[in-house]
Amino acid sequence: MRITTVKPETTRRLAGLAVTLILGSLALSLAAPAQREGEPFPMPSDGFVIPAPDRDAHQGGWTLERLVEEFALATGEHLVWTQEAAGLLRAQTIGLDRELTVPPQDVYQVVEALLVYHRFVLIDLRREEPRMMGVASLDTAARNIARSSARYVPREELATWTEHPAILVHTTVHLPHLDVRTLTNAMRSMVTDPNTSGALPILPSNNLVLYGFGPWVTDQVELLERMDRAAAEAVPSHADEDEDGE
Amino acid sequence: MKKILGLALALASGWIVLGAESTTEPPAPVPPAPAKGVPPPPSAPLEIDGEGDETLAQLLERLAALSGVSVEPSVDARRRLSETRVPVRTPLRLDPPAAWPVVEQLLVGAECLLVEHESGFGVESFQPSPTPPGVQHPRDSVPPRPVTLAELAELEDHAALYVALELELRDLLWKESRLGPGTSGELGADGWVRRMIVIEVEVGPRRLRISGGASWVADRAALLLASGAAAPIEVAETRVGDKE
């Protein structure tokens, strides 16, 4: 066995280096919001409690405007919305039946779920500081441009968007053993609002482009890939057929 | 986003060089100079009070003055910007490098894009007031700035810069597809959204032109490249030659 001796001077240098690294990491963590592993957004600094509506006083509880204000405070996101959306946010109460405690790690998911339930979407405008998000209502003309706000997420990063039900994404999935054009037609019955979800075939590469809210797109991709694997066991791929044909 | 577009481009062109990023990027001691055709950063931070009293026209004037650049909105855009309050709900202090990207997001929200003029910049509204038949639409009179993929990667933080990118169309049925407002077949159907962001396929049978705000064009280019619906033109031409 080889034993290495370390001089006291070296030990002091290493210790000094370690202290510097720790202090440096601490300074960095204080300067910027903590980025969570595999999450597109930093961890919110705080959670909050949405109070129960006071039925005796005929108070409907928080409005959506109050909800997004709390969301902005907790997450550090700078929110942007139009006058038209402001009116709707102010007029609409959340509609919870009891008090809801939202811990920091669930702020994005809970608020997004409540927003999308009331037909609002979040538009991810800017990820560098200052971070910005738009709030748009699908009950205004903004529904026509909702698809346009969908951001491209590579297939391998899709899992990180399952907890963002109010943000539109699009991705591309490779399905070598399925006829993507037929598949797209078949999927039309699954799309209730083409402004917020849909599929497009890319024929030369036998890919499918999917757009929609994060959880929907993730579910569809998983389903389609499972179908593709099943088809692979049953029939040769379209690519194989082409090669055979040539 | 820059990384996504870069990766998509590299995949499409076969340029992937593992580890290249870590070895070729030198440390940047000074902020990089703004890319060509981008408004220079302001000389001081830009502050937005979050009260919602200021109009976008006033904010743009302040930013232009701080940046020492001329920004001249068209009549329609001026009206639009004067009618729109700054929609930021919390106070913001924007450091110089962030000022234009943030304000550009607000311009896009107000349905306006920045266009490059000989002596500065202009702003065009893509929701113009109703015009009599025969009157030219701003989209037709103000051409977008043509960019390459490499240039686009430098501009993608600029949501309102009006640019156009051409790609080789691999999926000739793409024109039947509809990816966001603005495929050519939808033009004119219902106004501004379809005009602000445009995918045109009539450039040529195998050419696709995407025009709109640089951030949006970059995102759609990344998707088109990753899906195999389109390819970079230079690389495509090389591949055609190789086959022959």
XYZ file of C-alpha atoms in Angstrom:
490
model
C 0.000 0.000 0.000
C 1.349 3.416 -0.881
C 1.058 6.077 1.807
C 1.238 9.704 0.786
C 2.323 12.245 3.351
C 0.862 15.725 3.180
C 2.897 18.662 4.392
C 1.271 21.004 6.966
C 1.685 23.913 4.517
C -0.271 22.000 1.873
C -2.977 21.195 4.410
C -3.320 24.883 5.281
C -3.575 25.798 1.600
C -6.224 23.148 1.001
C -8.177 24.308 4.034
C -7.971 27.897 2.813
C -9.156 26.836 -0.617
C -12.077 24.914 0.886
C -13.136 27.928 2.979
C -12.929 30.150 -0.098
C -15.052 27.717 -2.103
C -17.670 27.443 0.654
C -17.863 31.226 1.094
C -18.014 31.671 -2.676
C -20.870 29.172 -2.987
C -22.686 30.882 -0.126
C -22.303 34.280 -1.762
C -23.600 32.917 -5.065
C -26.573 31.271 -3.382
C -27.462 34.545 -1.688
C -27.049 36.588 -4.867
C -29.332 34.534 -7.113
C -32.517 32.532 -6.499
C -31.797 28.845 -5.984
C -32.207 26.930 -9.246
C -33.758 23.536 -8.671
C -32.328 20.463 -10.297
C -34.304 19.651 -13.423
C -36.662 22.595 -12.934
C -36.905 25.512 -15.331
C -37.694 27.968 -12.527
C -35.920 28.783 -9.260
C -37.323 27.694 -5.921
C -39.786 30.342 -4.634
C -38.608 32.122 -1.517
C -41.912 31.643 0.304
C -45.184 29.825 0.176
C -48.515 31.309 1.177
C -51.904 30.396 2.531
C -55.025 30.987 0.482
C -57.786 31.603 3.039
C -61.123 29.856 2.940
C -63.993 31.907 1.533
C -66.207 33.452 4.211
C -69.626 32.225 3.159
C -71.436 33.923 6.052
C -70.114 37.273 4.935
C -70.732 36.345 1.283
C -67.035 36.812 0.622
C -65.786 34.629 -2.167
C -62.182 34.580 -1.020
C -59.171 35.690 -3.006
C -59.539 36.927 -6.518
C -57.198 35.651 -9.212
C -55.576 39.087 -9.154
C -54.635 38.572 -5.503
C -53.409 35.082 -6.302
C -51.031 36.220 -9.031
C -49.799 39.080 -6.857
C -48.859 36.554 -4.153
C -47.316 34.376 -6.842
C -45.177 37.293 -8.020
C -44.009 38.022 -4.470
C -43.165 34.380 -3.746
C -41.380 33.647 -6.993
C -39.783 36.974 -7.849
C -41.399 36.833 -11.285
C -42.372 40.204 -12.754
C -45.843 39.787 -14.133
C -47.236 41.493 -17.185
C -50.849 41.551 -18.245
C -53.135 43.651 -20.381
C -55.970 45.849 -19.115
C -58.420 43.336 -20.537
C -56.834 40.460 -18.610
C -56.611 42.665 -15.486
C -60.375 43.134 -15.493
C -60.952 39.390 -15.670
C -58.379 38.606 -12.975
C -59.999 41.168 -10.685
C -63.502 39.874 -11.283
C -62.843 36.175 -10.811
C -62.512 34.534 -7.397
C -60.458 31.375 -7.068
C -63.399 29.293 -5.879
C -61.734 27.061 -3.301
C -63.927 25.285 -0.789
C -61.440 25.462 2.069
C -58.155 26.988 3.112
C -55.193 25.933 1.009
C -51.600 26.036 2.207
C -49.147 26.332 -0.651
C -45.567 25.413 0.309
C -42.720 27.085 -1.611
C -41.912 24.035 -3.723
C -45.527 23.826 -4.937
C -46.145 27.506 -5.678
C -45.707 27.253 -9.449
C -47.739 24.074 -9.834
C -50.662 25.104 -7.612
C -50.980 28.630 -8.988
C -50.709 27.397 -12.558
C -53.345 24.729 -11.935
C -55.724 27.363 -10.559
C -55.007 29.754 -13.420
C -55.512 27.212 -16.164
C -58.714 26.030 -14.483
C -59.999 29.585 -14.953
C -58.723 29.662 -18.562
C -55.623 31.750 -18.012
C -52.196 30.862 -19.359
C -48.750 31.938 -18.254
C -46.361 33.108 -20.947
C -42.716 32.660 -20.135
C -41.221 35.913 -21.396
C -37.763 36.061 -19.907
C -35.684 33.604 -17.863
C -32.745 35.861 -17.017
C -33.084 38.423 -14.268
C -35.373 40.259 -14.145
C -37.562 37.237 -14.870
C -40.865 38.062 -16.555
C -44.101 36.211 -17.180
C -47.208 37.269 -19.016
C -50.688 36.366 -17.813
C -53.217 35.995 -20.631
C -56.841 34.948 -20.681
C -58.129 32.398 -23.149
C -61.445 34.267 -23.009
C -59.964 37.271 -24.792
C -58.397 37.746 -28.211
C -55.192 36.446 -26.612
C -56.448 32.901 -27.198
C -55.515 33.350 -30.858
C -51.887 33.919 -29.976
C -51.625 31.402 -27.153
C -50.046 28.859 -29.482
C -47.571 31.439 -30.572
C -46.314 31.737 -27.010
C -45.506 28.020 -26.759
C -41.816 27.538 -26.150
C -39.778 24.795 -27.720
C -38.713 22.103 -25.259
C -36.498 19.262 -26.462
C -37.961 15.793 -25.835
C -35.331 14.934 -23.229
C -36.224 18.016 -21.141
C -39.967 17.527 -21.308
C -40.279 15.841 -17.933
C -39.394 19.108 -16.204
C -42.542 20.719 -17.621
C -45.064 18.259 -16.228
C -45.488 20.472 -13.185
C -46.320 23.539 -15.259
C -49.919 23.097 -16.341
C -50.424 26.711 -17.462
C -47.425 27.076 -19.763
C -47.643 26.040 -23.387
C -44.765 24.094 -24.866
C -44.076 22.299 -28.071
C -41.774 19.415 -28.692
C -40.908 16.913 -31.327
C -41.131 13.143 -30.960
C -39.656 10.542 -33.314
C -42.056 7.701 -34.172
C -40.306 5.489 -36.730
C -42.872 2.694 -36.607
C -46.064 4.755 -36.906
C -47.649 6.619 -39.796
C -47.501 10.134 -38.379
C -49.983 11.572 -40.872
C -52.677 9.043 -39.973
C -51.831 9.504 -36.347
C -52.304 13.265 -36.562
C -55.745 12.819 -38.095
C -56.670 10.305 -35.402
C -55.520 12.667 -32.676
C -57.875 15.427 -33.765
C -60.652 13.896 -31.706
C -58.453 14.209 -28.634
C -57.925 17.938 -29.152
C -60.670 20.022 -27.620
C -59.187 23.440 -28.373
C -56.760 23.787 -31.270
C -55.581 27.083 -29.779
C -53.988 25.223 -26.910
C -53.174 21.726 -28.139
C -52.521 19.833 -31.309
C -50.166 17.747 -33.405
C -48.396 18.227 -36.720
C -46.762 15.479 -38.779
C -43.255 15.942 -40.174
C -43.131 13.402 -42.938
C -39.512 13.158 -44.076
C -38.292 12.401 -40.578
C -41.442 10.636 -39.361
C -41.576 13.004 -36.429
C -44.585 14.496 -34.752
C -44.634 18.028 -33.403
C -46.893 18.317 -30.375
C -47.962 21.529 -28.714
C -50.001 22.054 -25.596
C -49.713 22.487 -21.855
C -46.731 20.729 -20.291
C -48.577 17.805 -18.641
C -50.704 17.117 -21.728
C -47.726 17.088 -24.061
C -45.746 14.857 -21.715
C -48.626 12.382 -21.441
C -49.117 12.295 -25.203
C -45.438 11.747 -25.875
C -45.355 8.876 -23.428
C -48.471 7.357 -24.987
C -47.177 7.753 -28.547
C -43.787 6.307 -27.748
C -45.464 3.326 -26.109
C -47.571 2.856 -29.251
C -44.456 3.140 -31.382
C -42.698 0.454 -29.351
C -45.726 -1.798 -29.704
C -45.809 -1.177 -33.445
C -42.117 -1.999 -33.676
C -42.821 -5.455 -32.372
C -45.684 -5.945 -34.818
C -44.506 -4.428 -38.100
C -41.247 -3.281 -39.707
C -40.594 0.451 -39.494
C -41.519 2.837 -42.314
C -37.845 3.579 -42.631
C -37.157 -0.147 -43.062
C -39.871 -0.361 -45.711
C -38.358 2.577 -47.599
C -34.946 0.952 -47.540
C -36.417 -2.317 -48.754
C -38.239 -0.454 -51.491
C -35.043 1.133 -52.712
C -32.690 29.351 -25.725
C -29.377 30.164 -27.345
C -28.139 26.751 -26.297
C -31.246 25.075 -27.706
C -30.928 26.827 -31.050
C -27.215 26.096 -31.105
C -27.802 22.433 -30.350
C -30.531 22.149 -32.959
C -28.302 23.811 -35.525
C -25.387 21.577 -34.616
C -27.531 18.459 -34.842
C -28.958 19.512 -38.179
C -25.579 20.287 -39.627
C -23.518 17.541 -38.071
C -21.309 20.089 -36.348
C -21.421 18.537 -32.903
C -17.991 18.782 -31.314
C -18.044 17.379 -27.835
C -16.356 19.545 -25.255
C -15.862 22.391 -27.687
C -17.846 24.827 -25.602
C -15.724 24.404 -22.516
C -12.422 24.776 -24.307
C -13.095 27.484 -26.845
C -14.974 30.071 -24.815
C -12.532 32.459 -23.190
C -13.564 34.348 -20.075
C -15.266 37.631 -20.935
C -13.710 40.424 -18.883
C -15.846 43.126 -20.501
C -19.499 43.003 -21.593
C -19.719 42.019 -25.241
C -20.513 44.731 -27.749
C -24.144 44.706 -28.893
C -24.761 42.631 -31.994
C -25.201 44.396 -35.299
C -28.610 45.976 -35.657
C -29.316 45.962 -31.941
C -29.983 49.191 -30.025
C -27.032 50.053 -27.771
C -27.589 49.544 -24.030
C -28.507 52.670 -22.040
C -25.825 54.594 -20.192
C -27.642 54.146 -16.874
C -30.141 51.672 -15.399
C -33.715 52.067 -16.547
C -36.292 52.198 -13.787
C -39.954 51.244 -14.075
C -42.008 52.202 -11.037
C -44.650 49.485 -11.478
C -47.450 51.996 -10.827
C -48.847 51.648 -14.309
C -49.119 55.398 -14.972
C -46.451 55.642 -17.634
C -47.269 54.817 -21.233
C -45.099 52.599 -23.375
C -44.408 55.615 -25.606
C -42.955 57.502 -22.647
C -40.918 54.514 -21.501
C -39.521 54.020 -24.995
C -38.603 57.709 -25.198
C -36.742 57.486 -21.905
C -34.876 54.375 -22.985
C -33.992 55.822 -26.383
C -32.639 58.985 -24.734
C -30.574 56.964 -22.252
C -29.241 54.834 -25.102
C -28.457 57.795 -27.344
C -30.362 56.288 -30.227
C -33.175 57.598 -32.366
C -36.408 55.588 -32.190
C -39.201 56.839 -34.418
C -42.535 55.024 -34.158
C -44.867 55.065 -37.140
C -48.194 56.871 -36.779
C -50.009 53.656 -35.939
C -47.343 52.508 -33.530
C -47.239 55.895 -31.802
C -50.965 55.742 -31.247
C -50.722 52.202 -29.964
C -47.817 52.955 -27.605
C -49.498 56.102 -26.289
C -52.638 54.152 -25.479
C -50.812 51.342 -23.691
C -49.726 51.681 -20.076
C -46.548 49.911 -19.044
C -48.052 46.606 -17.892
C -45.335 45.694 -15.371
C -46.945 45.262 -11.947
C -43.857 45.460 -9.759
C -41.046 48.040 -9.621
C -38.144 47.141 -11.868
C -34.629 48.488 -11.989
C -33.149 47.310 -15.243
C -29.403 47.140 -15.580
C -28.251 48.405 -18.978
C -27.861 44.984 -20.660
C -31.399 43.984 -19.641
C -33.137 47.242 -20.554
C -33.782 46.717 -24.256
C -34.683 42.996 -23.981
C -37.285 43.749 -21.310
C -38.748 46.766 -23.093
C -38.838 44.766 -26.303
C -40.984 42.143 -24.571
C -43.375 44.944 -23.644
C -43.383 46.195 -27.240
C -44.316 42.744 -28.508
C -47.074 42.627 -25.907
C -48.367 45.847 -27.434
C -48.247 44.260 -30.873
C -45.284 46.301 -32.054
C -41.896 45.370 -33.476
C -38.613 47.251 -33.795
C -37.280 47.812 -37.290
C -33.873 49.085 -38.266
C -33.720 52.451 -40.031
C -30.741 54.105 -41.662
C -30.424 56.605 -38.823
C -31.739 54.576 -35.932
C -34.784 52.453 -35.275
C -38.451 52.583 -36.031
C -41.416 50.931 -34.361
C -44.186 49.414 -36.438
C -47.570 48.422 -35.141
C -48.731 45.095 -36.429
C -52.266 45.897 -35.496
C -52.656 48.903 -37.767
C -55.747 51.027 -37.838
C -58.170 49.934 -40.540
C -56.837 50.932 -43.916
C -58.770 51.432 -47.125
C -58.352 48.780 -49.794
C -55.103 49.158 -51.658
C -53.240 50.848 -48.816
C -50.013 49.029 -48.087
C -49.727 47.175 -44.800
C -46.652 47.963 -42.682
C -45.536 44.363 -43.002
C -45.296 44.843 -46.729
C -43.634 48.257 -46.622
C -41.071 47.575 -43.883
C -39.036 44.498 -44.671
C -37.610 42.401 -41.861
C -33.865 42.220 -41.512
C -32.588 39.000 -43.112
C -30.481 36.987 -40.663
C -28.537 33.760 -40.677
C -28.866 31.168 -37.929
C -25.589 32.297 -36.410
C -26.759 35.905 -36.316
C -30.093 34.848 -34.913
C -28.395 33.107 -31.993
C -26.963 36.488 -31.015
C -30.306 38.267 -31.338
C -32.731 35.885 -29.704
C -32.950 37.886 -26.491
C -34.410 40.719 -28.570
C -38.077 39.821 -28.764
C -39.121 42.825 -30.860
C -36.370 42.987 -33.469
C -38.092 42.272 -36.767
C -36.013 39.640 -38.561
C -36.447 37.011 -41.245
C -34.715 33.661 -41.478
C -34.708 31.381 -44.484
C -34.385 27.625 -44.162
C -34.553 24.754 -46.590
C -37.955 23.148 -46.339
C -37.648 19.389 -45.976
C -41.321 18.673 -45.435
C -43.087 20.015 -48.484
C -46.436 19.550 -46.804
C -45.453 22.074 -44.162
C -47.549 24.730 -45.842
C -50.589 22.696 -44.926
C -49.515 22.658 -41.342
C -50.236 25.325 -38.866
C -47.754 25.986 -36.161
C -48.878 29.076 -34.348
C -50.587 31.993 -35.999
C -49.165 32.983 -39.287
C -48.792 30.326 -41.897
C -49.176 31.896 -45.260
C -52.615 30.493 -45.849
C -53.931 32.301 -42.808
C -52.642 35.731 -43.686
C -55.217 38.444 -43.597
C -57.844 36.257 -42.032
C -58.106 38.092 -38.785
C -55.610 40.842 -38.489
C -52.544 41.549 -36.536
C -51.469 38.324 -34.916
C -51.182 36.648 -38.225
C -49.252 39.547 -39.620
C -46.882 40.158 -36.763
C -45.522 36.654 -36.872
C -45.394 35.164 -40.291
C -44.287 31.900 -41.759
C -44.090 32.209 -45.509
C -43.610 29.283 -47.789
C -44.048 31.089 -51.052
C -40.403 32.126 -51.125
C -39.719 29.045 -53.182
C -40.797 25.457 -53.369
C -38.018 24.394 -51.018
C -37.499 27.613 -49.135
C -39.195 28.552 -45.901
C -39.002 32.068 -44.527
C -39.929 32.747 -40.927
C -40.248 36.377 -39.980
C -41.213 38.079 -36.772
C -39.622 39.033 -33.485
C -36.133 37.526 -33.166
C -36.945 35.483 -30.030
C -39.962 33.895 -31.669
C -38.129 33.193 -34.913
C -35.279 31.572 -32.955
C -37.678 29.337 -31.037
C -39.507 28.212 -34.176
C -36.232 27.677 -36.020
C -35.070 25.412 -33.190
C -38.271 23.392 -33.468
C -38.160 23.178 -37.258
C -34.548 22.025 -37.228
C -35.065 19.526 -34.429
C -38.151 18.032 -36.057
C -36.506 17.616 -39.427
C -39.087 19.807 -41.136
C -36.354 22.190 -42.251
C -32.594 22.388 -42.514
C -30.052 25.189 -42.657
C -29.708 26.318 -46.247
C -25.935 26.232 -46.490
C -25.714 22.711 -45.122
C -28.593 21.504 -47.257
C -26.888 22.698 -50.423
C -23.698 20.917 -49.469
C -25.601 17.706 -48.854
C -27.345 17.916 -52.221
C -23.950 18.304 -53.879
C -22.555 15.389 -51.922
C -25.297 13.104 -53.134
C -24.689 14.063 -56.710
